[in-house]
Amino acid sequence: MIGRFLTNWRKRTRVQQVDAYFRWTLNAIPWLPVFACLQPVADAAEDRPSALALALVALGASVVQGCVMIKVLRHALLHYVGKGPAPRRLPAVSAALTVVVSVALGALMALTVMHGRDDRLPMMALAAMAAVTPFFLGYSLIVSKQRFMATLGLVGVVLTALGGLLTQMWGWSLFFGAYVVGAGLWSFVIGRPSGWTLKVFWELDAARSTQARLAVAEERLRFGRDLHDVMGRNLAVIALKSELAVQLARRGRPEAVDQMVEVQRIAQESQREVREVVRGYRKADLGAELAGARSILRAAGVDCRIEGEEGLRLEPERESALGWVVREGTTNVLRHAAEVRRCTFRTHVDAQRSVLVMTMENDGVAPPSSAALHASPASGLKGLRERLEPLGGTLAAGPQDGGRYRLTVELPVPDEARGGDQGRGGGPVGTGAGAGVGVGVGAGVSLGAGDGAIGGVSDG
């Protein structure tokens, strides 16, 4: 039996164990009057039958009170922590039983005084104090503090007045009323903090559950964002090269085979990157992304220039964020700039602000339509902002004069990130000249067949 109890106990969560401990502790308190009445019953057995009857009534009502309070406390605690309604009928039953026990013990004390057995009064007074504890214990968890104190004060005044009027012993009545008020306050001090502690524990448990759900949601957003960033550009390149291969095949050009081989390679690379995204290990390399962007844009017949600082040493998180910017910017150029012919990546460090500024600018942007102007921000650009925000970076994007589109990223960098040889505004790393006649013609067909969306305003 003990082994089964321990097994069930270990299956509970920490919060459930704390909850059970407090409930069992509170449920034990209503049984104190039962033990307190045992001695008066034993003493009354030596006296007249009327004294024994009163003592047995007090004992029996205390036993029933203990059984009732198990349900009262269960519902009262659920109500206090906000998990159920307040009990209505059971507290009334508990109040009636409290009155029965108190009256029986009061009459028993009066008989004891009449027979000159004052030595038994302390034990009876202790039993009377314990008799009012269960009701006030449950009542403190059902009503507000102000209402509890008002009820307790009213009970003390009524008991004092009734005792004084019936016995004409005003000093003793005042003491008894104060005694009951003290018992009620003791019950309040036990019950209310216990309920408050349980409420705090359950709120912490709910907060932890909410935190876990938010972590799952955040991971889903990260996965969706990474999958979009990984597959967006690759799918755009696959579509571009596939259409180029179709055009070359229709003209009987052998370069169509090379384009399909490239499509196969990109598809295999996409599979590998998707697996890395699933594992959560993927990091975008800035140098690799710049080289990939230049190669892809050259294949599309775009004159791509990369200008920037040399000797930059960035932290992996910052380099990865900039790599994603290059990837997403290249994807948007391929998808949405129908007549793009030139694209420039510029990187420089603003020494006064210790900020690295990366600018990507391309031409071939159609005039924005009214629908595009009122469109919601693209999910790709939103994902980039989410990547840059933890690093203190900002992103701005929008069309410029002359059919150009500019994407600008500002990212704080420490001074030690810059190398000794700084080539601000250095010469072009490479151009798109001589990209190939076949490639240029096919790329023009592919880009011209797009949906005509303005470059960079929206993405896939």
Short mmCIF file of C-alpha atoms in Angstrom, two decimals:
data_model
loop_
_atom_site.label_atom_id
_atom_site.label_comp_id
_atom_site.label_asym_id
_atom_site.label_seq_id
_atom_site.Cartn_x
_atom_site.Cartn_y
_atom_site.Cartn_z
CA MET A 1 0.00 0.00 0.00
CA ILE A 2 2.81 2.40 0.88
CA GLY A 3 4.62 1.45 -2.34
CA ARG A 4 1.50 2.24 -4.38
CA PHE A 5 1.16 5.58 -2.59
CA LEU A 6 4.79 6.48 -3.32
CA THR A 7 4.39 5.46 -6.97
CA ASN A 8 1.34 7.67 -7.38
CA TRP A 9 3.13 10.49 -5.56
CA ARG A 10 6.12 10.35 -7.92
CA LYS A 11 3.81 10.52 -10.93
CA ARG A 12 2.61 13.95 -9.83
CA THR A 13 4.28 17.12 -11.04
CA ARG A 14 6.00 19.41 -8.56
CA VAL A 15 3.05 21.79 -8.55
CA GLN A 16 0.63 18.91 -8.01
CA GLN A 17 2.74 17.67 -5.10
CA VAL A 18 2.73 21.12 -3.48
CA ASP A 19 -1.01 21.38 -4.08
CA ALA A 20 -1.62 17.99 -2.47
CA TYR A 21 0.57 18.88 0.53
CA PHE A 22 -1.34 22.09 1.25
CA ARG A 23 -4.72 20.40 0.76
CA TRP A 24 -3.89 17.55 3.12
CA THR A 25 -2.60 20.00 5.71
CA LEU A 26 -5.75 22.12 5.55
CA ASN A 27 -7.99 19.05 5.60
CA ALA A 28 -6.35 17.90 8.84
CA ILE A 29 -7.24 21.13 10.68
CA PRO A 30 -11.06 20.55 10.78
CA TRP A 31 -10.44 17.32 12.69
CA LEU A 32 -8.80 19.13 15.59
CA PRO A 33 -12.18 19.79 17.30
CA VAL A 34 -12.81 16.04 17.32
CA PHE A 35 -9.67 15.41 19.37
CA ALA A 36 -10.38 18.49 21.52
CA CYS A 37 -13.83 17.09 22.43
CA LEU A 38 -12.52 13.73 23.57
CA GLN A 39 -11.40 15.01 26.96
CA PRO A 40 -14.69 16.83 27.75
CA VAL A 41 -16.55 13.63 26.86
CA ALA A 42 -14.36 11.63 29.23
CA ASP A 43 -14.86 14.17 32.00
CA ALA A 44 -18.63 14.36 31.41
CA ALA A 45 -18.93 10.59 31.74
CA GLU A 46 -18.26 11.04 35.43
CA ASP A 47 -21.02 13.64 35.83
CA ARG A 48 -24.73 13.65 35.19
CA PRO A 49 -26.23 12.19 31.98
CA SER A 50 -27.10 15.67 30.71
CA ALA A 51 -23.41 16.67 30.68
CA LEU A 52 -22.49 13.46 28.88
CA ALA A 53 -25.24 14.06 26.29
CA LEU A 54 -23.97 17.58 25.59
CA ALA A 55 -20.41 16.32 25.23
CA LEU A 56 -21.49 13.54 22.83
CA VAL A 57 -23.50 16.03 20.75
CA ALA A 58 -20.42 18.24 20.47
CA LEU A 59 -18.26 15.26 19.51
CA GLY A 60 -20.72 13.93 16.91
CA ALA A 61 -21.24 17.33 15.32
CA SER A 62 -17.44 17.79 15.17
CA VAL A 63 -17.06 14.48 13.30
CA VAL A 64 -19.73 15.51 10.78
CA GLN A 65 -18.05 18.90 10.52
CA GLY A 66 -14.75 17.27 9.61
CA CYS A 67 -16.41 15.27 6.80
CA VAL A 68 -18.24 18.33 5.45
CA MET A 69 -15.12 20.49 5.54
CA ILE A 70 -13.27 18.10 3.22
CA LYS A 71 -15.64 19.10 0.42
CA VAL A 72 -15.86 22.71 1.54
CA LEU A 73 -12.09 23.19 1.47
CA ARG A 74 -11.75 21.42 -1.87
CA HIS A 75 -14.27 23.70 -3.56
CA ALA A 76 -13.06 26.78 -1.66
CA LEU A 77 -9.47 26.27 -2.82
CA LEU A 78 -10.60 25.73 -6.42
CA HIS A 79 -12.57 28.96 -6.18
CA TYR A 80 -9.66 30.87 -4.66
CA VAL A 81 -7.23 29.86 -7.41
CA GLY A 82 -9.82 30.69 -10.07
CA LYS A 83 -10.69 27.16 -11.18
CA GLY A 84 -14.29 26.85 -10.01
CA PRO A 85 -17.31 28.58 -8.47
CA ALA A 86 -17.60 29.29 -4.78
CA PRO A 87 -19.49 26.67 -2.73
CA ARG A 88 -22.87 27.85 -1.46
CA ARG A 89 -24.74 25.18 0.50
CA LEU A 90 -21.86 23.42 2.19
CA PRO A 91 -20.60 26.54 4.05
CA ALA A 92 -24.12 27.02 5.42
CA VAL A 93 -24.11 23.43 6.68
CA SER A 94 -20.68 24.03 8.20
CA ALA A 95 -21.95 27.18 9.92
CA ALA A 96 -24.91 25.28 11.37
CA LEU A 97 -22.64 22.52 12.70
CA THR A 98 -20.36 25.16 14.21
CA VAL A 99 -23.33 26.66 16.05
CA VAL A 100 -24.37 23.22 17.32
CA VAL A 101 -20.89 22.41 18.62
CA SER A 102 -20.46 25.88 20.19
CA VAL A 103 -23.85 25.79 21.91
CA ALA A 104 -23.26 22.28 23.21
CA LEU A 105 -19.84 23.19 24.58
CA GLY A 106 -21.17 26.47 26.02
CA ALA A 107 -23.95 24.63 27.85
CA LEU A 108 -21.43 22.06 29.05
CA MET A 109 -19.18 24.83 30.42
CA ALA A 110 -22.17 26.37 32.21
CA LEU A 111 -22.97 23.03 33.87
CA THR A 112 -19.34 22.62 34.81
CA VAL A 113 -19.27 26.04 36.50
CA MET A 114 -22.52 25.26 38.31
CA HIS A 115 -21.02 22.05 39.72
CA GLY A 116 -17.84 23.77 40.80
CA ARG A 117 -15.54 21.91 38.40
CA ASP A 118 -13.60 24.96 37.21
CA ASP A 119 -10.51 22.86 36.52
CA ARG A 120 -12.20 21.47 33.39
CA LEU A 121 -12.89 24.89 31.83
CA PRO A 122 -9.51 25.35 30.02
CA MET A 123 -9.94 22.13 28.04
CA MET A 124 -13.53 22.99 27.19
CA ALA A 125 -12.52 26.51 26.14
CA LEU A 126 -9.85 25.00 23.88
CA ALA A 127 -12.49 22.71 22.36
CA ALA A 128 -14.80 25.71 21.81
CA MET A 129 -12.04 27.62 20.08
CA ALA A 130 -11.24 24.63 17.86
CA ALA A 131 -14.95 24.26 17.02
CA VAL A 132 -15.16 27.61 15.20
CA THR A 133 -11.88 27.11 13.34
CA PRO A 134 -13.13 24.84 10.49
CA PHE A 135 -15.91 27.18 9.38
CA PHE A 136 -13.73 30.27 9.39
CA LEU A 137 -10.98 28.34 7.61
CA GLY A 138 -13.21 27.59 4.64
CA TYR A 139 -15.00 30.95 4.79
CA SER A 140 -11.71 32.85 4.52
CA LEU A 141 -11.10 31.27 1.09
CA ILE A 142 -14.58 32.06 -0.25
CA VAL A 143 -15.11 35.74 0.54
CA SER A 144 -12.95 38.85 0.37
CA LYS A 145 -10.78 39.98 3.26
CA GLN A 146 -13.07 42.90 4.04
CA ARG A 147 -16.17 40.73 4.17
CA PHE A 148 -14.44 38.13 6.31
CA MET A 149 -13.32 40.72 8.85
CA ALA A 150 -16.77 42.27 8.95
CA THR A 151 -18.40 38.87 9.51
CA LEU A 152 -15.89 37.96 12.20
CA GLY A 153 -16.47 41.24 14.04
CA LEU A 154 -20.23 40.78 13.83
CA VAL A 155 -19.96 37.23 15.24
CA GLY A 156 -17.85 38.48 18.14
CA VAL A 157 -20.33 41.24 18.98
CA VAL A 158 -23.34 38.91 18.76
CA LEU A 159 -21.73 36.23 20.93
CA THR A 160 -20.73 38.79 23.54
CA ALA A 161 -24.22 40.29 23.64
CA LEU A 162 -26.01 36.93 23.80
CA GLY A 163 -23.68 35.59 26.46
CA GLY A 164 -24.09 38.68 28.57
CA LEU A 165 -27.88 38.77 28.26
CA LEU A 166 -28.34 35.07 29.00
CA THR A 167 -25.81 34.67 31.81
CA GLN A 168 -25.42 38.22 33.07
CA MET A 169 -21.69 37.48 33.15
CA TRP A 170 -20.52 40.27 30.87
CA GLY A 171 -16.85 39.88 31.63
CA TRP A 172 -16.91 36.19 30.78
CA SER A 173 -19.04 36.88 27.66
CA LEU A 174 -16.63 39.53 26.46
CA PHE A 175 -13.75 37.14 26.95
CA PHE A 176 -15.58 34.39 25.07
CA GLY A 177 -16.39 36.75 22.17
CA ALA A 178 -12.78 37.87 21.94
CA TYR A 179 -11.76 34.21 22.14
CA VAL A 180 -13.90 33.35 19.10
CA VAL A 181 -12.59 36.37 17.18
CA GLY A 182 -9.05 35.21 17.92
CA ALA A 183 -9.89 31.73 16.64
CA GLY A 184 -11.29 33.27 13.46
CA LEU A 185 -8.17 35.34 12.94
CA TRP A 186 -6.03 32.25 13.48
CA SER A 187 -8.07 30.44 10.84
CA PHE A 188 -7.65 33.37 8.47
CA VAL A 189 -3.89 33.42 8.97
CA ILE A 190 -3.73 29.70 8.14
CA GLY A 191 -6.25 29.47 5.30
CA ARG A 192 -5.69 32.65 3.31
CA PRO A 193 -1.87 32.42 2.93
CA SER A 194 -2.18 28.73 2.04
CA GLY A 195 -4.63 29.54 -0.73
CA TRP A 196 -2.45 32.43 -1.88
CA THR A 197 0.61 30.17 -2.03
CA LEU A 198 -1.27 27.59 -4.08
CA LYS A 199 -2.52 30.31 -6.41
CA VAL A 200 1.02 31.58 -6.97
CA PHE A 201 2.27 28.08 -7.72
CA TRP A 202 -0.50 27.43 -10.22
CA GLU A 203 0.09 30.81 -11.87
CA LEU A 204 3.79 30.00 -12.17
CA ASP A 205 2.90 26.64 -13.68
CA ALA A 206 0.56 28.35 -16.16
CA ALA A 207 3.28 30.88 -17.00
CA ARG A 208 5.74 28.07 -17.62
CA SER A 209 3.24 26.34 -19.89
CA THR A 210 2.69 29.60 -21.75
CA GLN A 211 6.44 30.06 -22.09
CA ALA A 212 6.75 26.56 -23.53
CA ARG A 213 3.98 27.24 -26.05
CA LEU A 214 5.62 30.53 -27.03
CA ALA A 215 8.95 28.76 -27.49
CA VAL A 216 7.25 26.26 -29.81
CA ALA A 217 5.57 29.08 -31.73
CA GLU A 218 8.86 30.96 -31.99
CA GLU A 219 10.58 27.83 -33.28
CA ARG A 220 7.85 27.41 -35.88
CA LEU A 221 8.31 31.00 -36.99
CA ARG A 222 12.07 30.48 -37.16
CA PHE A 223 11.64 27.35 -39.22
CA GLY A 224 9.17 29.04 -41.59
CA ARG A 225 11.45 32.05 -41.96
CA ASP A 226 14.56 29.97 -42.57
CA LEU A 227 12.75 27.71 -45.01
CA HIS A 228 11.49 30.74 -46.91
CA ASP A 229 14.94 32.28 -47.03
CA VAL A 230 16.58 29.03 -48.10
CA MET A 231 14.08 27.91 -50.70
CA GLY A 232 12.99 31.28 -52.03
CA ARG A 233 16.12 32.10 -53.98
CA ASN A 234 16.85 28.52 -55.00
CA LEU A 235 13.37 27.99 -56.41
CA ALA A 236 13.58 31.29 -58.27
CA VAL A 237 16.92 30.23 -59.79
CA ILE A 238 15.55 26.78 -60.67
CA ALA A 239 12.57 28.37 -62.43
CA LEU A 240 14.85 30.81 -64.24
CA LYS A 241 17.31 28.20 -65.42
CA SER A 242 14.57 25.73 -66.36
CA GLU A 243 12.94 28.33 -68.60
CA LEU A 244 16.34 29.19 -70.01
CA ALA A 245 16.97 25.51 -70.78
CA VAL A 246 13.60 25.28 -72.53
CA GLN A 247 14.44 28.26 -74.72
CA LEU A 248 17.89 26.86 -75.53
CA ALA A 249 16.47 23.40 -76.26
CA ARG A 250 13.93 24.86 -78.67
CA ARG A 251 16.76 26.53 -80.54
CA GLY A 252 18.77 23.33 -80.57
CA ARG A 253 21.53 24.78 -78.41
CA PRO A 254 23.72 22.26 -76.49
CA GLU A 255 23.94 24.69 -73.54
CA ALA A 256 20.49 23.44 -72.47
CA VAL A 257 22.12 20.36 -71.00
CA ASP A 258 24.47 22.50 -68.91
CA GLN A 259 21.56 24.51 -67.58
CA MET A 260 19.66 21.38 -66.54
CA VAL A 261 22.79 20.03 -64.85
CA GLU A 262 22.93 23.31 -62.93
CA VAL A 263 19.24 22.92 -62.02
CA GLN A 264 19.99 19.46 -60.69
CA ARG A 265 22.88 20.78 -58.62
CA ILE A 266 20.77 23.58 -57.13
CA ALA A 267 17.98 21.13 -56.28
CA GLN A 268 20.44 18.87 -54.48
CA GLU A 269 21.89 21.86 -52.66
CA SER A 270 18.36 22.86 -51.63
CA GLN A 271 17.77 19.42 -50.17
CA ARG A 272 20.92 19.72 -48.09
CA GLU A 273 20.01 23.20 -46.88
CA VAL A 274 16.49 22.12 -45.93
CA ARG A 275 17.95 19.32 -43.82
CA GLU A 276 20.22 21.84 -42.11
CA VAL A 277 17.29 24.14 -41.44
CA VAL A 278 15.37 21.27 -39.87
CA ARG A 279 18.33 20.54 -37.62
CA GLY A 280 18.56 24.23 -36.74
CA TYR A 281 22.29 24.45 -37.53
CA ARG A 282 22.25 26.53 -40.69
CA LYS A 283 24.22 29.78 -40.73
CA ALA A 284 24.48 32.04 -43.75
CA ASP A 285 28.07 32.92 -44.68
CA LEU A 286 28.38 36.50 -45.96
CA GLY A 287 31.28 35.81 -48.34
CA ALA A 288 29.60 32.73 -49.76
CA GLU A 289 26.29 34.55 -50.18
CA LEU A 290 27.95 37.49 -51.99
CA ALA A 291 29.78 35.12 -54.32
CA GLY A 292 26.57 33.16 -54.92
CA ALA A 293 24.57 36.32 -55.57
CA ARG A 294 27.17 37.57 -58.09
CA SER A 295 27.20 34.22 -59.88
CA ILE A 296 23.43 33.96 -60.06
CA LEU A 297 22.90 37.53 -61.18
CA ARG A 298 25.61 37.18 -63.81
CA ALA A 299 23.85 34.07 -65.12
CA ALA A 300 20.69 36.17 -65.41
CA GLY A 301 22.53 38.76 -67.55
CA VAL A 302 22.81 41.28 -64.71
CA ASP A 303 25.88 43.47 -64.24
CA CYS A 304 26.60 42.78 -60.56
CA ARG A 305 29.14 44.86 -58.64
CA ILE A 306 30.30 44.24 -55.08
CA GLU A 307 31.96 47.21 -53.41
CA GLY A 308 32.95 47.32 -49.80
CA GLU A 309 35.42 47.38 -46.98
CA GLU A 310 38.25 44.95 -46.68
CA GLY A 311 39.51 43.46 -43.45
CA LEU A 312 36.14 43.37 -41.71
CA ARG A 313 35.98 40.81 -38.93
CA LEU A 314 32.37 40.31 -37.88
CA GLU A 315 30.88 38.09 -35.25
CA PRO A 316 29.21 34.95 -36.64
CA GLU A 317 25.73 36.20 -35.72
CA ARG A 318 26.22 39.52 -37.55
CA GLU A 319 27.82 37.88 -40.57
CA SER A 320 24.98 35.37 -40.76
CA ALA A 321 22.36 38.14 -40.58
CA LEU A 322 24.04 40.06 -43.41
CA GLY A 323 24.30 36.85 -45.41
CA TRP A 324 20.53 36.41 -45.14
CA VAL A 325 20.07 40.00 -46.31
CA VAL A 326 22.13 39.29 -49.44
CA ARG A 327 20.19 36.09 -50.11
CA GLU A 328 16.76 37.68 -49.69
CA GLY A 329 17.74 40.76 -51.72
CA THR A 330 18.97 38.59 -54.58
CA THR A 331 15.76 36.58 -54.50
CA ASN A 332 13.66 39.72 -54.75
CA VAL A 333 15.71 41.03 -57.66
CA LEU A 334 15.23 37.82 -59.61
CA ARG A 335 11.52 37.66 -58.89
CA HIS A 336 10.25 41.17 -59.04
CA ALA A 337 12.57 43.37 -61.10
CA ALA A 338 11.36 42.58 -64.60
CA GLU A 339 13.99 44.60 -66.52
CA VAL A 340 16.94 44.45 -64.13
CA ARG A 341 20.33 44.96 -65.77
CA ARG A 342 22.49 46.36 -62.97
CA CYS A 343 22.78 45.48 -59.28
CA THR A 344 25.30 46.83 -56.77
CA PHE A 345 26.20 45.70 -53.25
CA ARG A 346 27.97 48.37 -51.21
CA THR A 347 29.34 47.93 -47.71
CA HIS A 348 31.05 50.56 -45.60
CA VAL A 349 31.50 51.41 -41.93
CA ASP A 350 30.36 54.73 -40.51
CA ALA A 351 33.22 55.40 -38.09
CA GLN A 352 31.38 58.13 -36.21
CA ARG A 353 28.40 55.93 -35.38
CA SER A 354 30.27 52.57 -35.38
CA VAL A 355 27.66 51.25 -37.76
CA LEU A 356 28.13 48.98 -40.75
CA VAL A 357 25.94 50.07 -43.66
CA MET A 358 25.11 47.60 -46.42
CA THR A 359 23.22 48.85 -49.48
CA MET A 360 21.80 46.78 -52.30
CA GLU A 361 20.53 48.74 -55.29
CA ASN A 362 19.14 47.53 -58.61
CA ASP A 363 17.36 48.96 -61.60
CA GLY A 364 14.53 47.57 -63.70
CA VAL A 365 11.77 48.40 -61.24
CA ALA A 366 8.33 49.10 -62.63
CA PRO A 367 6.43 52.12 -61.29
CA PRO A 368 4.51 51.12 -58.16
CA SER A 369 0.81 50.54 -58.57
CA SER A 370 -1.78 51.72 -56.06
CA ALA A 371 -2.32 48.16 -54.87
CA ALA A 372 1.41 47.71 -54.28
CA LEU A 373 1.64 50.95 -52.34
CA HIS A 374 -1.03 49.76 -49.90
CA ALA A 375 0.23 46.19 -49.72
CA SER A 376 1.38 44.80 -46.40
CA PRO A 377 5.13 44.40 -45.80
CA ALA A 378 6.67 41.35 -47.45
CA SER A 379 7.20 38.31 -45.29
CA GLY A 380 10.82 38.02 -46.45
CA LEU A 381 11.70 41.58 -45.42
CA LYS A 382 9.81 41.05 -42.17
CA GLY A 383 11.92 37.97 -41.51
CA LEU A 384 15.10 39.98 -42.15
CA ARG A 385 13.99 42.62 -39.66
CA GLU A 386 13.39 39.86 -37.11
CA ARG A 387 16.95 38.63 -37.64
CA LEU A 388 18.47 42.11 -37.37
CA GLU A 389 16.46 43.38 -34.42
CA PRO A 390 18.23 41.29 -31.72
CA LEU A 391 21.54 42.65 -33.02
CA GLY A 392 20.36 46.24 -32.93
CA GLY A 393 20.17 46.47 -36.72
CA THR A 394 17.62 48.20 -38.92
CA LEU A 395 16.41 47.62 -42.46
CA ALA A 396 14.89 50.08 -44.91
CA ALA A 397 13.68 49.24 -48.40
CA GLY A 398 11.77 51.04 -51.10
CA PRO A 399 11.75 52.30 -54.71
CA GLN A 400 13.96 55.23 -55.73
CA ASP A 401 13.96 57.68 -58.62
CA GLY A 402 14.88 56.38 -62.05
CA GLY A 403 13.25 52.97 -61.66
CA ARG A 404 15.71 51.87 -59.00
CA TYR A 405 15.12 49.96 -55.81
CA ARG A 406 17.30 50.24 -52.70
CA LEU A 407 17.60 48.02 -49.66
CA THR A 408 19.67 49.45 -46.81
CA VAL A 409 20.81 47.69 -43.65
CA GLU A 410 22.50 49.39 -40.71
CA LEU A 411 24.14 47.11 -38.16
CA PRO A 412 26.15 48.27 -35.12
CA VAL A 413 29.66 46.83 -35.08
CA PRO A 414 32.46 47.22 -32.52
CA ASP A 415 35.49 49.28 -33.51
CA GLU A 416 37.78 46.27 -33.30
CA ALA A 417 35.77 44.59 -36.07
CA ARG A 418 37.47 46.78 -38.66
CA GLY A 419 40.85 45.76 -39.97
CA GLY A 420 43.81 47.93 -40.44
CA ASP A 421 43.51 48.31 -44.20
CA GLN A 422 40.16 49.86 -44.89
CA GLY A 423 39.21 50.30 -48.47
CA ARG A 424 36.20 52.53 -48.18
CA GLY A 425 34.27 52.53 -51.37
CA GLY A 426 36.81 50.14 -52.87
CA GLY A 427 36.77 49.27 -56.52
CA PRO A 428 34.43 46.75 -57.93
CA VAL A 429 35.19 43.18 -57.15
CA GLY A 430 33.66 41.94 -60.37
CA THR A 431 31.28 42.87 -63.11
CA GLY A 432 28.72 41.06 -65.10
CA ALA A 433 30.30 41.68 -68.44
CA GLY A 434 30.84 38.70 -70.63
CA ALA A 435 28.25 36.60 -68.89
CA GLY A 436 27.52 34.77 -72.11
CA VAL A 437 25.23 35.51 -75.04
CA GLY A 438 23.08 32.44 -74.56
CA VAL A 439 22.63 33.07 -70.88
CA GLY A 440 21.85 36.73 -71.30
CA VAL A 441 19.19 36.12 -73.94
CA GLY A 442 17.51 33.37 -71.94
CA ALA A 443 17.60 35.41 -68.76
CA GLY A 444 15.96 38.30 -70.50
CA VAL A 445 13.12 36.07 -71.62
CA SER A 446 12.69 34.66 -68.13
CA LEU A 447 12.70 37.98 -66.30
CA GLY A 448 10.44 39.56 -68.85
CA ALA A 449 7.86 36.85 -68.28
CA GLY A 450 7.51 37.67 -64.58
CA ASP A 451 4.42 38.98 -62.89
CA GLY A 452 5.58 42.55 -63.14
CA ALA A 453 5.65 43.25 -59.39
CA ILE A 454 7.91 46.05 -58.34
CA GLY A 455 11.33 44.95 -57.13
CA GLY A 456 11.71 44.34 -53.46
CA VAL A 457 8.24 45.53 -52.40
CA SER A 458 7.01 41.98 -52.15
CA ASP A 459 8.56 38.58 -52.23
CA GLY A 460 7.62 34.94 -52.49
#
